[in-house]
Short mmCIF file of C-alpha atoms in Angstrom, two decimals:
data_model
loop_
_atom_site.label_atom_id
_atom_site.label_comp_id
_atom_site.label_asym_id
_atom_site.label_seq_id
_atom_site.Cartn_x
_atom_site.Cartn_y
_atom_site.Cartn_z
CA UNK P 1 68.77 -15.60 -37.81
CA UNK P 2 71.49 -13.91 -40.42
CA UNK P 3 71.70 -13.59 -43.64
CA UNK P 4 73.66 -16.55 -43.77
CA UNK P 5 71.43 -19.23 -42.16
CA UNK P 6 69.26 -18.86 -44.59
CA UNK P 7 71.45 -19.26 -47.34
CA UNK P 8 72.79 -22.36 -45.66
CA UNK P 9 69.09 -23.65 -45.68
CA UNK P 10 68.71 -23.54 -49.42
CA UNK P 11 71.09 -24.84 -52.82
CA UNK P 12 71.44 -21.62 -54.24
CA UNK P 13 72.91 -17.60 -52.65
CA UNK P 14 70.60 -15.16 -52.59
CA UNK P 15 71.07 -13.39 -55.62
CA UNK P 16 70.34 -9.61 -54.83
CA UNK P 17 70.93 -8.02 -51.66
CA UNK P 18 68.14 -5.26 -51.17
CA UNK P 19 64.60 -6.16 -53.07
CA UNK P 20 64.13 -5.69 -56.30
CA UNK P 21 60.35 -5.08 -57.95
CA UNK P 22 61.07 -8.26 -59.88
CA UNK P 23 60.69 -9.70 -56.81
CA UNK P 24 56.91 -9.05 -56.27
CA UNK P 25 56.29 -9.77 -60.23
CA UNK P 26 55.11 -13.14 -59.75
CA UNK P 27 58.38 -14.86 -61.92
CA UNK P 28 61.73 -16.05 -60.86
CA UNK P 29 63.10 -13.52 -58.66
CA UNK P 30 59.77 -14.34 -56.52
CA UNK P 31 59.98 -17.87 -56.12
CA UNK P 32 63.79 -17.32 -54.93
CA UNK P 33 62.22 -15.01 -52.00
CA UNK P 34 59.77 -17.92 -51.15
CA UNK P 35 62.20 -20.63 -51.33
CA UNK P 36 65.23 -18.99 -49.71
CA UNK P 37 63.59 -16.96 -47.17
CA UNK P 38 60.20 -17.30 -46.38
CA UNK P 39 59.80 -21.17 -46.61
CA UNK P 40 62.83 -21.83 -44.51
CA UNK P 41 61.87 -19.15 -41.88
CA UNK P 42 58.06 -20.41 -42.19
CA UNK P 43 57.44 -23.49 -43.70
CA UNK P 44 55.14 -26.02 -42.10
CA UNK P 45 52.68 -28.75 -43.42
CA UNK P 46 50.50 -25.78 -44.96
CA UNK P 47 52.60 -23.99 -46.46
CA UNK P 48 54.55 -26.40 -47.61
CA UNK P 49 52.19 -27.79 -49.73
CA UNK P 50 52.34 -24.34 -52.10
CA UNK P 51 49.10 -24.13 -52.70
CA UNK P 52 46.71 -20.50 -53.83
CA UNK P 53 45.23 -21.56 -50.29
CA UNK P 54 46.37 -23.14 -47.01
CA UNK P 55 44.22 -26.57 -46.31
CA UNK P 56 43.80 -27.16 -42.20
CA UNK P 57 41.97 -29.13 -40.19
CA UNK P 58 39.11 -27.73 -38.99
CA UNK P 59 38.28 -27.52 -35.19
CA UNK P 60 35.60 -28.36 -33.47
CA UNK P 61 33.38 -25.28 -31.98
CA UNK P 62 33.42 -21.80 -32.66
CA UNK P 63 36.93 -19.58 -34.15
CA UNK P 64 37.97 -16.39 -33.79
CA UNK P 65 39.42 -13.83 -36.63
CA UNK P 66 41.12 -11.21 -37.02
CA UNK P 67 43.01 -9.24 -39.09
CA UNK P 68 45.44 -5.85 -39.00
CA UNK P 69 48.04 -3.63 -40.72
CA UNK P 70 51.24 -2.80 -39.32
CA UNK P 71 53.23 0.46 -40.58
CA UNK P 72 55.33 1.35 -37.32
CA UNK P 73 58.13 2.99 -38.01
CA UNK P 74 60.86 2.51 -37.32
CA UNK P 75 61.02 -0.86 -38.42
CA UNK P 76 63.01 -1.76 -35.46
CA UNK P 77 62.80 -0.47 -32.00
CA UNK P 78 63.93 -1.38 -28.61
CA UNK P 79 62.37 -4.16 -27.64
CA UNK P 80 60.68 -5.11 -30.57
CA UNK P 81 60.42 -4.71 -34.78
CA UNK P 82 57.46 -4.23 -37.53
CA UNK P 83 57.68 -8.68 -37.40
CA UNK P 84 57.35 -9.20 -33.57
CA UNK P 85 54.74 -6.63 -33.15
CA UNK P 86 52.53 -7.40 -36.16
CA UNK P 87 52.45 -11.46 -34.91
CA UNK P 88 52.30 -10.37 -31.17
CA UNK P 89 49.19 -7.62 -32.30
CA UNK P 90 47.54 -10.63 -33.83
CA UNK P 91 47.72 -13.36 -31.06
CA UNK P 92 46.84 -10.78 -28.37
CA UNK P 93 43.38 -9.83 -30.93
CA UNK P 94 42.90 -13.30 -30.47
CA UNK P 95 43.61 -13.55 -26.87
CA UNK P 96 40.70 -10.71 -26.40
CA UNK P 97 38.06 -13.07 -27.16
CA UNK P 98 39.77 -15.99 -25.22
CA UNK P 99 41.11 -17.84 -27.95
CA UNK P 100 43.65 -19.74 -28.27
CA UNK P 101 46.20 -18.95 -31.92
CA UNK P 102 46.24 -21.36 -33.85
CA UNK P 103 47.11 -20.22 -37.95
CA UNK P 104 48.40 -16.80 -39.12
CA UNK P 105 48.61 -15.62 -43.11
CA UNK P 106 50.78 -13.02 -43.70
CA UNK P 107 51.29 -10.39 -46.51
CA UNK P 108 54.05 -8.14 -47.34
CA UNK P 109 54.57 -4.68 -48.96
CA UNK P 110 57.85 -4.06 -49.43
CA UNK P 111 59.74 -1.23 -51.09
CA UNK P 112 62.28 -1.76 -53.86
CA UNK P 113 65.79 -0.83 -52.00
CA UNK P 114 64.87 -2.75 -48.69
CA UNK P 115 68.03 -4.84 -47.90
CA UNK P 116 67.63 -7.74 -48.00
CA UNK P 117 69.15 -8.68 -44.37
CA UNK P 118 66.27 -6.23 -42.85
CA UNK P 119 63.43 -8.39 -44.23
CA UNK P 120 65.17 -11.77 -43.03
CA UNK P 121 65.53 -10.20 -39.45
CA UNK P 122 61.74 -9.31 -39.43
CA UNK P 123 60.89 -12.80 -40.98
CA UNK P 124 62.82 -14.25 -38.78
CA UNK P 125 61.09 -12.37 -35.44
CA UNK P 126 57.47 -13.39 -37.05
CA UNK P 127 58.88 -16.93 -37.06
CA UNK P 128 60.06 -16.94 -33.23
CA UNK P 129 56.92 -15.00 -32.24
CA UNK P 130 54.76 -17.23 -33.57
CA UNK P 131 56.37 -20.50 -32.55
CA UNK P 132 56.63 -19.31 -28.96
CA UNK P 133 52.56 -18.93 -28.68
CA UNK P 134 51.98 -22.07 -31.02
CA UNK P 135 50.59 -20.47 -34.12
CA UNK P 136 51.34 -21.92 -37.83
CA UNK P 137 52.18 -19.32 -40.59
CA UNK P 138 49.96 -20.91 -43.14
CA UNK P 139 49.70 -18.70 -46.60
CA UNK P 140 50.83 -15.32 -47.17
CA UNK P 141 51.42 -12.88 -50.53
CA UNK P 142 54.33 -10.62 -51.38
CA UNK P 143 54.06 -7.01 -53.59
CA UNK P 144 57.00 -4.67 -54.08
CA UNK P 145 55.80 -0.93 -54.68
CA UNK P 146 58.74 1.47 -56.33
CA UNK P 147 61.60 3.10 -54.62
CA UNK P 148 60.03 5.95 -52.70
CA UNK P 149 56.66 4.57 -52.74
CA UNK P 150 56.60 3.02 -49.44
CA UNK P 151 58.51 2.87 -46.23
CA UNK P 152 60.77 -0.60 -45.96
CA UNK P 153 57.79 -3.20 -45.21
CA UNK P 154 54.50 -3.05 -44.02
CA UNK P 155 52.82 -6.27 -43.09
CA UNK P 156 49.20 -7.17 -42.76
CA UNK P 157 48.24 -10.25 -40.77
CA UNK P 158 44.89 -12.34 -40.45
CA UNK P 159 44.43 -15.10 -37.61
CA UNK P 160 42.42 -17.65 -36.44
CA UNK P 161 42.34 -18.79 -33.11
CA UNK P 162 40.03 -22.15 -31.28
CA UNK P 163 37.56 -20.33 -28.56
CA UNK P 164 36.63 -22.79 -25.94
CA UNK P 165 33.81 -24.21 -25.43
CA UNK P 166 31.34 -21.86 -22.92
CA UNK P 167 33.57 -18.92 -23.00
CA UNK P 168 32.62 -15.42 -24.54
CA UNK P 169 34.31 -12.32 -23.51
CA UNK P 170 32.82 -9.48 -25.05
CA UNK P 171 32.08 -5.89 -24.52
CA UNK P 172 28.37 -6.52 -24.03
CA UNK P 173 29.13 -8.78 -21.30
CA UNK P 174 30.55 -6.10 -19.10
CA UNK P 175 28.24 -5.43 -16.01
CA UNK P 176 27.92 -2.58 -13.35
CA UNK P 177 29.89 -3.61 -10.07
CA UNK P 178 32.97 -5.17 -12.28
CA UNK P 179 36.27 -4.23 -11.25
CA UNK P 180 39.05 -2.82 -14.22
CA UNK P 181 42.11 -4.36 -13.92
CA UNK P 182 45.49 -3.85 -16.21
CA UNK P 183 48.21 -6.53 -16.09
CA UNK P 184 51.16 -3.88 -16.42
CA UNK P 185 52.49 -0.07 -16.24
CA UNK P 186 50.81 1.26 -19.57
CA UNK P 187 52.70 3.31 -22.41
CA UNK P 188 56.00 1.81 -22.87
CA UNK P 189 55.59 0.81 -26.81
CA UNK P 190 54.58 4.00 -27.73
CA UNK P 191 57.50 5.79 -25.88
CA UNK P 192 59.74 3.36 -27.10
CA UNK P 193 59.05 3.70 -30.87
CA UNK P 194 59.01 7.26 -30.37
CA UNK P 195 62.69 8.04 -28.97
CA UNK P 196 64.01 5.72 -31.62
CA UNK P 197 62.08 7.42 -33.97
CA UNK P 198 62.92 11.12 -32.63
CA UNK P 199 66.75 9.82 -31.61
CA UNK P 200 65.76 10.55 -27.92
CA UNK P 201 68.55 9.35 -25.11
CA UNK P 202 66.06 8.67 -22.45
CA UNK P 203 67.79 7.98 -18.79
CA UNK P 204 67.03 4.47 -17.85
CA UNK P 205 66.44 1.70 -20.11
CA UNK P 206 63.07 1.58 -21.70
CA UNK P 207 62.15 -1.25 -24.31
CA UNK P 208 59.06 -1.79 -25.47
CA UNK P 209 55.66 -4.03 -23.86
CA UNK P 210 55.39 -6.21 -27.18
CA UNK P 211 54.94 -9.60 -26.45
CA UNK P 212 52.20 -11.97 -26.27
CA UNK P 213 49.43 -11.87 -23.94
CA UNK P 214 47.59 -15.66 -25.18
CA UNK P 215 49.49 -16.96 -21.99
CA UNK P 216 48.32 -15.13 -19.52
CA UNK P 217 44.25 -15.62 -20.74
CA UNK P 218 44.52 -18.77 -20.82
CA UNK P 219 46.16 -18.69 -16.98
CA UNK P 220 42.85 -16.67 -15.79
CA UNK P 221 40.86 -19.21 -17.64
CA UNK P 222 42.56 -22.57 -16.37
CA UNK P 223 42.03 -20.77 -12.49
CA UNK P 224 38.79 -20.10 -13.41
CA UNK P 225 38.44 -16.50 -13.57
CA UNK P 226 36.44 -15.57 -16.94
CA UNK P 227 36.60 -11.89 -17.54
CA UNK P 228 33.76 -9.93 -19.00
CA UNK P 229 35.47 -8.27 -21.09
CA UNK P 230 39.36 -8.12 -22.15
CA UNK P 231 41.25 -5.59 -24.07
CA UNK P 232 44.67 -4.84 -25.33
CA UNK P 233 45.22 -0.96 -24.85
CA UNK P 234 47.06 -0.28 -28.53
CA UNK P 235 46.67 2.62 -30.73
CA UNK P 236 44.89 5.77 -28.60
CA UNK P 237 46.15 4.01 -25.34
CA UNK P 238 43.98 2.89 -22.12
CA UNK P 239 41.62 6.16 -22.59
CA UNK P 240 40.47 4.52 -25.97
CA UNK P 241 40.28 1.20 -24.71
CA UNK P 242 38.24 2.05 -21.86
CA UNK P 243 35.82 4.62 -23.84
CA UNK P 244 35.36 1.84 -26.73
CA UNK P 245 34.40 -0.44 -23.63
CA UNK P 246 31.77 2.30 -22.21
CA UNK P 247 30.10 2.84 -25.61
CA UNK P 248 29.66 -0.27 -26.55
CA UNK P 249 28.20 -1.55 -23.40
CA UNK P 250 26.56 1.22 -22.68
CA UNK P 251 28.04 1.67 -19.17
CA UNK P 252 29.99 4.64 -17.23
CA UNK P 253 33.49 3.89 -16.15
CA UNK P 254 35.40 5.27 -13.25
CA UNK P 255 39.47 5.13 -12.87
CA UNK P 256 41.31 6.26 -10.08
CA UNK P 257 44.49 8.28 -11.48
CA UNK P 258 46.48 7.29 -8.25
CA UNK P 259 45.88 3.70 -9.21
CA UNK P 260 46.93 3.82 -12.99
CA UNK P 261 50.80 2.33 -13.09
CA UNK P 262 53.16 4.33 -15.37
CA UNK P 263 57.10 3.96 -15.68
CA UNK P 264 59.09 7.10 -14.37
CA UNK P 265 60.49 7.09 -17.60
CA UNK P 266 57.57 6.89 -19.54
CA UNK P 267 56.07 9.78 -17.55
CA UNK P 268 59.14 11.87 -17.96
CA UNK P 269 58.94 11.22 -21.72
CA UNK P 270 55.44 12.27 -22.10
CA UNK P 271 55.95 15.82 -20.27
CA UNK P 272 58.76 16.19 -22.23
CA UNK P 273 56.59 15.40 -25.74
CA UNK P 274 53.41 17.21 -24.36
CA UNK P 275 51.91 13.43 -23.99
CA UNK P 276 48.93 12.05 -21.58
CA UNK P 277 50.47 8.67 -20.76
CA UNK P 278 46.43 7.57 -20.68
CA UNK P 279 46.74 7.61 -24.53
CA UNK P 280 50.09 6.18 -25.24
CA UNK P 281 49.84 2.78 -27.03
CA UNK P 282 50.87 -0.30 -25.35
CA UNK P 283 51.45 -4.16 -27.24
CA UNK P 284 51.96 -6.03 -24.44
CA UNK P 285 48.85 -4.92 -21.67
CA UNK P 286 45.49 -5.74 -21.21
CA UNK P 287 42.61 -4.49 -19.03
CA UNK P 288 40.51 -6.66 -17.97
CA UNK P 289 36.76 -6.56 -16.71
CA UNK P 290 35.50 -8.47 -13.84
CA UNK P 291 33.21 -9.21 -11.55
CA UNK P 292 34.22 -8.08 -8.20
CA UNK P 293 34.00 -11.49 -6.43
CA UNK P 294 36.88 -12.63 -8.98
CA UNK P 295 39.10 -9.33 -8.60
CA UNK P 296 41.73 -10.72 -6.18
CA UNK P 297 41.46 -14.55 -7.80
CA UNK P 298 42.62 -12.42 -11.10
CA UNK P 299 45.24 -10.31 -9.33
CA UNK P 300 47.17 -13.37 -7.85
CA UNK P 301 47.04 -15.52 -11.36
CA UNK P 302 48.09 -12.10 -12.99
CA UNK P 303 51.03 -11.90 -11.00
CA UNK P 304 51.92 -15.23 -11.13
CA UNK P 305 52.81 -14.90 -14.82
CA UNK P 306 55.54 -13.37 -16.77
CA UNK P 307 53.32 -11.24 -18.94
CA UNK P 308 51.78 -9.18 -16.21
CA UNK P 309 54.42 -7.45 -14.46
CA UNK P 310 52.10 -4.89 -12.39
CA UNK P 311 48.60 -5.99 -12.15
CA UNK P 312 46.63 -3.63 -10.00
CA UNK P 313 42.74 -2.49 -10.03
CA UNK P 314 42.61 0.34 -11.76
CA UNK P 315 38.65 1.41 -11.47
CA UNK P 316 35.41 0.25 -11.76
CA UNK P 317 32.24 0.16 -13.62
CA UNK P 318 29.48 2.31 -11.92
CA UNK P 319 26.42 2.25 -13.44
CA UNK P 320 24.27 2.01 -16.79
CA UNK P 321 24.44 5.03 -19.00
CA UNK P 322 21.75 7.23 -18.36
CA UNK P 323 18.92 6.76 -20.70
CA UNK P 324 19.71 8.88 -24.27
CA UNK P 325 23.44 9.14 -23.27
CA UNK P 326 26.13 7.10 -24.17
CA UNK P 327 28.50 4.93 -22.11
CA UNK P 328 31.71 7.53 -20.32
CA UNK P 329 34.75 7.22 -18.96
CA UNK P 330 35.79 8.93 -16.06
CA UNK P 331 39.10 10.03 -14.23
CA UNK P 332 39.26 10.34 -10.32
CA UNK P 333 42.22 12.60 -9.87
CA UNK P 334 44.92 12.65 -7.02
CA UNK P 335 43.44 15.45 -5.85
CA UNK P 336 39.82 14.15 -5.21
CA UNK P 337 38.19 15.92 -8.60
CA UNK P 338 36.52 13.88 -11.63
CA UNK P 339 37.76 14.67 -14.81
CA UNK P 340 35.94 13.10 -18.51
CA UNK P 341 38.55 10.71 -19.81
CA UNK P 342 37.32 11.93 -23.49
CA UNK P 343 38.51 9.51 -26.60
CA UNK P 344 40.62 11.32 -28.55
CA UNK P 345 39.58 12.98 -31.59
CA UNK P 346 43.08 12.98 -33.45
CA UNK P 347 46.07 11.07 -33.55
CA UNK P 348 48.81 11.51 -30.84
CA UNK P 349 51.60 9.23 -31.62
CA UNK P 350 51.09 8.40 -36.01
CA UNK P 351 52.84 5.06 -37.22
CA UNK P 352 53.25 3.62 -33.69
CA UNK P 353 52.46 -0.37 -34.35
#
């Protein structure tokens, strides 16, 4: 959506072209940025009812929630921009638990300066992002910080989502014997962001993972395969995904390297940047736990779908921790040695969702 489209949509131009701090003051200049971008991009029966709250029906059963801040930047990147990912991060939260999106509210920072035709692109990837998974952008706020003060937009989303009835996926659930499983080669959103960010030419085209993954659960579901546990591999990459798994459910982890799918290209990047691939973020992934009797039942729906491109068993869960010690992850190397797939104590890849 330009520029113009949303101009068309409403009686009067837009009357600056980059944001002003006027428009976060609450007064004139911020009801034009409601009415002339946000409410044509998002308006629904919530929000169109302009309220200090959003009124919705409530379901029947139990809801999920979540909520996250997005400061990736670039703000766009092959593949992908701050909008897309910061709807797509929320729905695939969601997804974790099994539920199904269903609202979204949305806030805004923006920086005085921002043109004005950057903020209608990202408004107008939240819109198709949510639309395309069903969600309803219900309520949302607006601030402008000073020129300098910020970095373009950063966007913080909370959403609810419908869990159905009998299903809980959860970390505690996870059992010895249950198969790991990721729907896709892993790193690709963190490499991404990072040549745009570093003005890398990589060879070969490389966009990132960000989409949403509410599909796909709700494929395993419908076939009857109800993981133990899911998990979207973002920020510190399948090695912190995996390690938050093992602490919290007290259980040791093993991963065969061999097994663990990773783009040439991505692999290639991360030698070049002194990167483990195991801790590059992905936004479109998830590893899955589950019992072995349902491995191959989840492979085949998994591949099935659009939103798993490489599904493969990655590893398995071995064992309880041992009493007094917590829950580890380890890595079965091509050459037949164990390595401790540590979480990582610092931050590889700053500002990557």
């Amino acid at each position: 959506m330009t520029t113009r489209d949303f101009e068309l949509a409403c009686p009067a131009p837009l009357r600056h072209r980059t944001v002003q701090l006027a428009h976060g003051g609450g007064g004139r200049l911020s009801r034009e940025l409601v009415e002339q971008i946000f409410m044509p991009a998002f308006g629904g029966a919530a929000l169109s009812a302009r309220h200090d709250s959003a009124v919705v029906e409530a379901p029947k059963g139990r809801i999920a929630m979540t909520t996250d801040g997005y400061v990736v930047r670039p703000l766009f990147f092959p593949g992908g921009d701050i909008g897309k990912l910061a709807v797509c991060g929320t729905i695939n939260d969601l997804a974790m638990t099994g539920a199904a999106p269903r609202w979204l509210a949305v806030a805004f920072v923006l920086e005085e300066g921002l043109p004005m035709a950057d903020l209608i692109r990202v408004v107008a990837s939240m819109r198709d992002a949510a639309r395309a998974s069903g969600m309803e952008i219900v309520t949302g706020d607006t601030k402008v910080v000073d020129r300098g003060k910020g970095d373009g937009i950063f966007v913080t989303t909370t959403g609810v989502g419908v869990v159905p009835e009998g299903i809980t996926i959860e970390p505690r659930a996870v059992r010895p014997g249950d198969e790991v499983l990721v729907s896709g080669d892993l790193g690709r959103h963190g490499i991404a962001v990072l040549s745009m960010r570093e003005g890398l030419t990589i060879t070969g085209a490389l966009e990132s993972d960000c989409a949403p993954l509410d599909g796909l659960v709700a494929a395993l579901l419908s076939a009857g395969v109800v993981p133990h546990c899911l998990r979207d591999p973002t920020r510190g990459g399948l090695a912190s995904a995996l390690n938050e798994i093992a602490l919290d459910a007290g259980v040791d982890i093993e991963i065969d390297e061999h097994a663990v799918p990773v783009n040439e290209t991505v692999a290639g990047a991360c030698e070049l940047f002194g990167l483990d691939p195991l801790y590059v973020a992905c936004e479109g992934r998830l590893v899955a736990f589950v019992p072995e009797e349902h491995a191959v039942a989840a492979i085949d729906v998994m591949r099935a779908h659009p939103a798993a491109p490489e599904p493969v068993r990655i590893g398995r869960v071995l064992d309880n921790a041992a009493p007094g010690r917590a829950g580890r992850v380890t890595l079965r190397s091509r050459l037949g040695t164990n390595r401790l797939l540590d979480i990582p104590a610092g931050e590889q890849l700053p500002r990557i969702c």
